[in-house]
Amino acid sequence: MHTKRLRSTMARGGAHIVLIILCVMCATPLFWMIRTALAPNADILSARLWPKHLVLGNFATAWHAQPFLLFLCNSLITNLVIVACQLGTSALAAYSLVFIPYRGKRLLFFGILLAMMVPMQATFVPIYSMLSAFHLINTYGALILPFAVLHSASFSCVKGFCQSRRIWCKRRASTVQTNGGSS
């Protein structure tokens, strides 16, 4: 009994040591980034663990070296439009796949699953060729259109709609039973 507890304690202690080493390994680049950002230029490559003098001017220099406000606005605009397009197209596709009966529904769903299996990297060159043919290079359209429709989001919405449909059907069945068979 005593040896079993000792083994368990040693195993836990060993696991903690491994986890601490992994945490230090993961946190070291973050620490080095902060240290480099706050160090004067002369101390960046020094062997000291922490610089003697902290310099906050590096952030102002970096901010004025590039148009970061423009980058931020571009990111916000493109991401908001992409999310809105993906939510709209995915919800509509999922709704039709779950609630509307029509021919070829299973084939369409299979096509969505098949599209999920194609790696995104395999589509970069064809997408670039299409965007170039439509003269959309260096425009918001080139940033938004390739990501406006996301097949994995459609699949997730289908799953959500199927779950909500099951819940709705169970509620409807219990309502019909409590009302004595009339809806």
PDB file of C-alpha atoms in Angstrom, residues 12-173:
ATOM      1  CA  ARG A  12       2.603  12.943 -10.235  1.00  0.00           C
ATOM      2  CA  GLY A  13       5.831  14.708  -9.315  1.00  0.00           C
ATOM      3  CA  GLY A  14       7.462  13.579 -12.557  1.00  0.00           C
ATOM      4  CA  ALA A  15       4.458  14.734 -14.542  1.00  0.00           C
ATOM      5  CA  HIS A  16       4.610  18.121 -12.824  1.00  0.00           C
ATOM      6  CA  ILE A  17       8.315  18.465 -13.601  1.00  0.00           C
ATOM      7  CA  VAL A  18       7.677  17.669 -17.270  1.00  0.00           C
ATOM      8  CA  LEU A  19       4.799  20.166 -17.379  1.00  0.00           C
ATOM      9  CA  ILE A  20       6.919  22.878 -15.736  1.00  0.00           C
ATOM     10  CA  ILE A  21       9.685  22.319 -18.298  1.00  0.00           C
ATOM     11  CA  LEU A  22       7.142  22.515 -21.142  1.00  0.00           C
ATOM     12  CA  CYS A  23       5.648  25.722 -19.685  1.00  0.00           C
ATOM     13  CA  VAL A  24       9.086  27.319 -19.482  1.00  0.00           C
ATOM     14  CA  MET A  25       9.796  26.273 -23.064  1.00  0.00           C
ATOM     15  CA  CYS A  26       6.496  27.770 -24.246  1.00  0.00           C
ATOM     16  CA  ALA A  27       6.862  30.983 -22.221  1.00  0.00           C
ATOM     17  CA  THR A  28      10.481  31.686 -23.215  1.00  0.00           C
ATOM     18  CA  PRO A  29       9.667  33.145 -26.678  1.00  0.00           C
ATOM     19  CA  LEU A  30       6.998  35.376 -25.120  1.00  0.00           C
ATOM     20  CA  PHE A  31       9.444  36.580 -22.470  1.00  0.00           C
ATOM     21  CA  TRP A  32      12.114  37.190 -25.116  1.00  0.00           C
ATOM     22  CA  MET A  33       9.666  39.161 -27.270  1.00  0.00           C
ATOM     23  CA  ILE A  34       8.716  41.422 -24.345  1.00  0.00           C
ATOM     24  CA  ARG A  35      12.365  41.818 -23.324  1.00  0.00           C
ATOM     25  CA  THR A  36      13.391  42.757 -26.869  1.00  0.00           C
ATOM     26  CA  ALA A  37      10.500  45.208 -27.269  1.00  0.00           C
ATOM     27  CA  LEU A  38      11.443  47.040 -24.062  1.00  0.00           C
ATOM     28  CA  ALA A  39      15.226  47.041 -24.603  1.00  0.00           C
ATOM     29  CA  PRO A  40      17.217  49.860 -26.210  1.00  0.00           C
ATOM     30  CA  ASN A  41      18.803  48.985 -29.564  1.00  0.00           C
ATOM     31  CA  ALA A  42      22.245  48.497 -27.993  1.00  0.00           C
ATOM     32  CA  ASP A  43      20.927  45.917 -25.506  1.00  0.00           C
ATOM     33  CA  ILE A  44      18.856  43.799 -27.886  1.00  0.00           C
ATOM     34  CA  LEU A  45      21.594  41.249 -28.572  1.00  0.00           C
ATOM     35  CA  SER A  46      23.230  41.460 -25.164  1.00  0.00           C
ATOM     36  CA  ALA A  47      23.523  38.398 -22.923  1.00  0.00           C
ATOM     37  CA  ARG A  48      21.683  40.095 -20.046  1.00  0.00           C
ATOM     38  CA  LEU A  49      18.410  38.505 -19.040  1.00  0.00           C
ATOM     39  CA  TRP A  50      16.696  41.901 -18.592  1.00  0.00           C
ATOM     40  CA  PRO A  51      17.811  45.283 -19.993  1.00  0.00           C
ATOM     41  CA  LYS A  52      19.206  47.939 -17.631  1.00  0.00           C
ATOM     42  CA  HIS A  53      16.927  50.657 -19.012  1.00  0.00           C
ATOM     43  CA  LEU A  54      13.417  50.094 -20.342  1.00  0.00           C
ATOM     44  CA  VAL A  55      12.485  51.953 -23.524  1.00  0.00           C
ATOM     45  CA  LEU A  56       8.835  52.454 -24.427  1.00  0.00           C
ATOM     46  CA  GLY A  57       9.751  54.539 -27.478  1.00  0.00           C
ATOM     47  CA  ASN A  58      10.207  51.367 -29.520  1.00  0.00           C
ATOM     48  CA  PHE A  59       6.429  51.021 -29.680  1.00  0.00           C
ATOM     49  CA  ALA A  60       5.987  54.557 -31.009  1.00  0.00           C
ATOM     50  CA  THR A  61       8.745  53.991 -33.554  1.00  0.00           C
ATOM     51  CA  ALA A  62       7.104  50.784 -34.776  1.00  0.00           C
ATOM     52  CA  TRP A  63       3.653  52.421 -34.842  1.00  0.00           C
ATOM     53  CA  HIS A  64       4.897  55.275 -37.042  1.00  0.00           C
ATOM     54  CA  ALA A  65       7.074  53.066 -39.260  1.00  0.00           C
ATOM     55  CA  GLN A  66       4.030  51.367 -40.807  1.00  0.00           C
ATOM     56  CA  PRO A  67       0.370  52.394 -41.193  1.00  0.00           C
ATOM     57  CA  PHE A  68      -0.892  50.096 -38.418  1.00  0.00           C
ATOM     58  CA  LEU A  69      -4.206  51.951 -38.119  1.00  0.00           C
ATOM     59  CA  LEU A  70      -4.885  51.214 -41.789  1.00  0.00           C
ATOM     60  CA  PHE A  71      -3.936  47.573 -41.214  1.00  0.00           C
ATOM     61  CA  LEU A  72      -6.328  47.404 -38.261  1.00  0.00           C
ATOM     62  CA  CYS A  73      -9.189  48.968 -40.234  1.00  0.00           C
ATOM     63  CA  ASN A  74      -8.574  46.598 -43.172  1.00  0.00           C
ATOM     64  CA  SER A  75      -8.628  43.620 -40.820  1.00  0.00           C
ATOM     65  CA  LEU A  76     -11.843  44.763 -39.136  1.00  0.00           C
ATOM     66  CA  ILE A  77     -13.640  45.447 -42.419  1.00  0.00           C
ATOM     67  CA  THR A  78     -12.636  42.199 -44.104  1.00  0.00           C
ATOM     68  CA  ASN A  79     -13.290  40.040 -41.044  1.00  0.00           C
ATOM     69  CA  LEU A  80     -16.711  41.542 -40.338  1.00  0.00           C
ATOM     70  CA  VAL A  81     -17.812  41.113 -43.954  1.00  0.00           C
ATOM     71  CA  ILE A  82     -16.419  37.556 -44.120  1.00  0.00           C
ATOM     72  CA  VAL A  83     -18.184  36.542 -40.890  1.00  0.00           C
ATOM     73  CA  ALA A  84     -21.470  38.064 -42.074  1.00  0.00           C
ATOM     74  CA  CYS A  85     -21.215  36.265 -45.441  1.00  0.00           C
ATOM     75  CA  GLN A  86     -20.300  32.954 -43.835  1.00  0.00           C
ATOM     76  CA  LEU A  87     -23.126  33.161 -41.315  1.00  0.00           C
ATOM     77  CA  GLY A  88     -25.647  34.021 -44.011  1.00  0.00           C
ATOM     78  CA  THR A  89     -24.605  31.412 -46.570  1.00  0.00           C
ATOM     79  CA  SER A  90     -24.030  28.680 -43.990  1.00  0.00           C
ATOM     80  CA  ALA A  91     -27.349  29.233 -42.245  1.00  0.00           C
ATOM     81  CA  LEU A  92     -29.258  29.251 -45.539  1.00  0.00           C
ATOM     82  CA  ALA A  93     -27.491  26.130 -46.820  1.00  0.00           C
ATOM     83  CA  ALA A  94     -27.991  24.288 -43.547  1.00  0.00           C
ATOM     84  CA  TYR A  95     -31.649  25.302 -43.309  1.00  0.00           C
ATOM     85  CA  SER A  96     -32.343  23.978 -46.794  1.00  0.00           C
ATOM     86  CA  LEU A  97     -30.479  20.736 -46.088  1.00  0.00           C
ATOM     87  CA  VAL A  98     -32.349  20.062 -42.854  1.00  0.00           C
ATOM     88  CA  PHE A  99     -35.873  21.410 -43.325  1.00  0.00           C
ATOM     89  CA  ILE A 100     -36.681  21.575 -47.057  1.00  0.00           C
ATOM     90  CA  PRO A 101     -37.312  18.304 -48.919  1.00  0.00           C
ATOM     91  CA  TYR A 102     -35.887  18.238 -52.464  1.00  0.00           C
ATOM     92  CA  ARG A 103     -34.073  15.899 -54.840  1.00  0.00           C
ATOM     93  CA  GLY A 104     -30.317  15.739 -54.560  1.00  0.00           C
ATOM     94  CA  LYS A 105     -30.180  16.849 -50.934  1.00  0.00           C
ATOM     95  CA  ARG A 106     -27.911  13.959 -49.958  1.00  0.00           C
ATOM     96  CA  LEU A 107     -25.690  14.618 -52.984  1.00  0.00           C
ATOM     97  CA  LEU A 108     -25.347  18.271 -51.991  1.00  0.00           C
ATOM     98  CA  PHE A 109     -24.500  17.316 -48.416  1.00  0.00           C
ATOM     99  CA  PHE A 110     -21.948  14.819 -49.732  1.00  0.00           C
ATOM    100  CA  GLY A 111     -20.465  17.626 -51.855  1.00  0.00           C
ATOM    101  CA  ILE A 112     -20.077  19.787 -48.748  1.00  0.00           C
ATOM    102  CA  LEU A 113     -18.350  16.942 -46.920  1.00  0.00           C
ATOM    103  CA  LEU A 114     -16.138  16.310 -49.956  1.00  0.00           C
ATOM    104  CA  ALA A 115     -15.163  19.985 -50.119  1.00  0.00           C
ATOM    105  CA  MET A 116     -14.100  19.801 -46.478  1.00  0.00           C
ATOM    106  CA  MET A 117     -11.574  17.122 -47.422  1.00  0.00           C
ATOM    107  CA  VAL A 118      -9.742  19.333 -49.937  1.00  0.00           C
ATOM    108  CA  PRO A 119      -6.853  21.129 -48.223  1.00  0.00           C
ATOM    109  CA  MET A 120      -7.090  24.900 -48.437  1.00  0.00           C
ATOM    110  CA  GLN A 121      -3.532  25.114 -49.777  1.00  0.00           C
ATOM    111  CA  ALA A 122      -4.590  23.189 -52.874  1.00  0.00           C
ATOM    112  CA  THR A 123      -6.978  26.002 -53.803  1.00  0.00           C
ATOM    113  CA  PHE A 124      -4.543  28.937 -53.547  1.00  0.00           C
ATOM    114  CA  VAL A 125      -3.304  28.919 -57.155  1.00  0.00           C
ATOM    115  CA  PRO A 126      -6.752  28.469 -58.785  1.00  0.00           C
ATOM    116  CA  ILE A 127      -8.245  31.165 -56.568  1.00  0.00           C
ATOM    117  CA  TYR A 128      -5.395  33.541 -57.419  1.00  0.00           C
ATOM    118  CA  SER A 129      -5.895  32.844 -61.129  1.00  0.00           C
ATOM    119  CA  MET A 130      -9.620  33.595 -60.866  1.00  0.00           C
ATOM    120  CA  LEU A 131      -9.070  36.767 -58.860  1.00  0.00           C
ATOM    121  CA  SER A 132      -6.450  37.898 -61.355  1.00  0.00           C
ATOM    122  CA  ALA A 133      -8.802  37.202 -64.298  1.00  0.00           C
ATOM    123  CA  PHE A 134     -11.464  39.381 -62.653  1.00  0.00           C
ATOM    124  CA  HIS A 135      -8.878  42.113 -61.876  1.00  0.00           C
ATOM    125  CA  LEU A 136      -9.481  41.842 -58.132  1.00  0.00           C
ATOM    126  CA  ILE A 137      -5.856  41.630 -56.993  1.00  0.00           C
ATOM    127  CA  ASN A 138      -5.057  44.204 -54.236  1.00  0.00           C
ATOM    128  CA  THR A 139      -8.733  44.838 -53.460  1.00  0.00           C
ATOM    129  CA  TYR A 140     -11.053  44.045 -50.593  1.00  0.00           C
ATOM    130  CA  GLY A 141     -12.816  41.582 -52.888  1.00  0.00           C
ATOM    131  CA  ALA A 142      -9.655  39.492 -53.133  1.00  0.00           C
ATOM    132  CA  LEU A 143      -9.519  39.288 -49.359  1.00  0.00           C
ATOM    133  CA  ILE A 144     -13.232  38.602 -48.856  1.00  0.00           C
ATOM    134  CA  LEU A 145     -14.477  36.433 -51.742  1.00  0.00           C
ATOM    135  CA  PRO A 146     -12.296  33.338 -51.189  1.00  0.00           C
ATOM    136  CA  PHE A 147     -13.533  33.085 -47.603  1.00  0.00           C
ATOM    137  CA  ALA A 148     -17.135  34.283 -47.994  1.00  0.00           C
ATOM    138  CA  VAL A 149     -18.526  30.746 -48.204  1.00  0.00           C
ATOM    139  CA  LEU A 150     -17.120  28.231 -45.757  1.00  0.00           C
ATOM    140  CA  HIS A 151     -18.119  24.598 -46.127  1.00  0.00           C
ATOM    141  CA  SER A 152     -17.164  23.634 -42.580  1.00  0.00           C
ATOM    142  CA  ALA A 153     -19.450  26.347 -41.228  1.00  0.00           C
ATOM    143  CA  SER A 154     -22.275  24.902 -43.339  1.00  0.00           C
ATOM    144  CA  PHE A 155     -21.589  21.485 -41.856  1.00  0.00           C
ATOM    145  CA  SER A 156     -21.631  22.913 -38.325  1.00  0.00           C
ATOM    146  CA  CYS A 157     -24.909  24.711 -39.022  1.00  0.00           C
ATOM    147  CA  VAL A 158     -26.439  21.504 -40.406  1.00  0.00           C
ATOM    148  CA  LYS A 159     -25.449  19.744 -37.197  1.00  0.00           C
ATOM    149  CA  GLY A 160     -26.987  22.539 -35.120  1.00  0.00           C
ATOM    150  CA  PHE A 161     -30.189  22.614 -37.155  1.00  0.00           C
ATOM    151  CA  CYS A 162     -30.503  18.819 -36.888  1.00  0.00           C
ATOM    152  CA  GLN A 163     -30.199  19.014 -33.115  1.00  0.00           C
ATOM    153  CA  SER A 164     -32.731  21.843 -32.888  1.00  0.00           C
ATOM    154  CA  ARG A 165     -35.087  19.937 -35.186  1.00  0.00           C
ATOM    155  CA  ARG A 166     -34.882  16.868 -32.929  1.00  0.00           C
ATOM    156  CA  ILE A 167     -35.655  19.034 -29.891  1.00  0.00           C
ATOM    157  CA  TRP A 168     -38.534  20.700 -31.751  1.00  0.00           C
ATOM    158  CA  CYS A 169     -39.948  17.310 -32.789  1.00  0.00           C
ATOM    159  CA  LYS A 170     -39.740  15.996 -29.207  1.00  0.00           C
ATOM    160  CA  ARG A 171     -41.517  19.083 -27.882  1.00  0.00           C
ATOM    161  CA  ARG A 172     -44.173  18.811 -30.576  1.00  0.00           C
ATOM    162  CA  ALA A 173     -44.719  15.120 -29.774  1.00  0.00           C
TER     163      ALA A 173
END
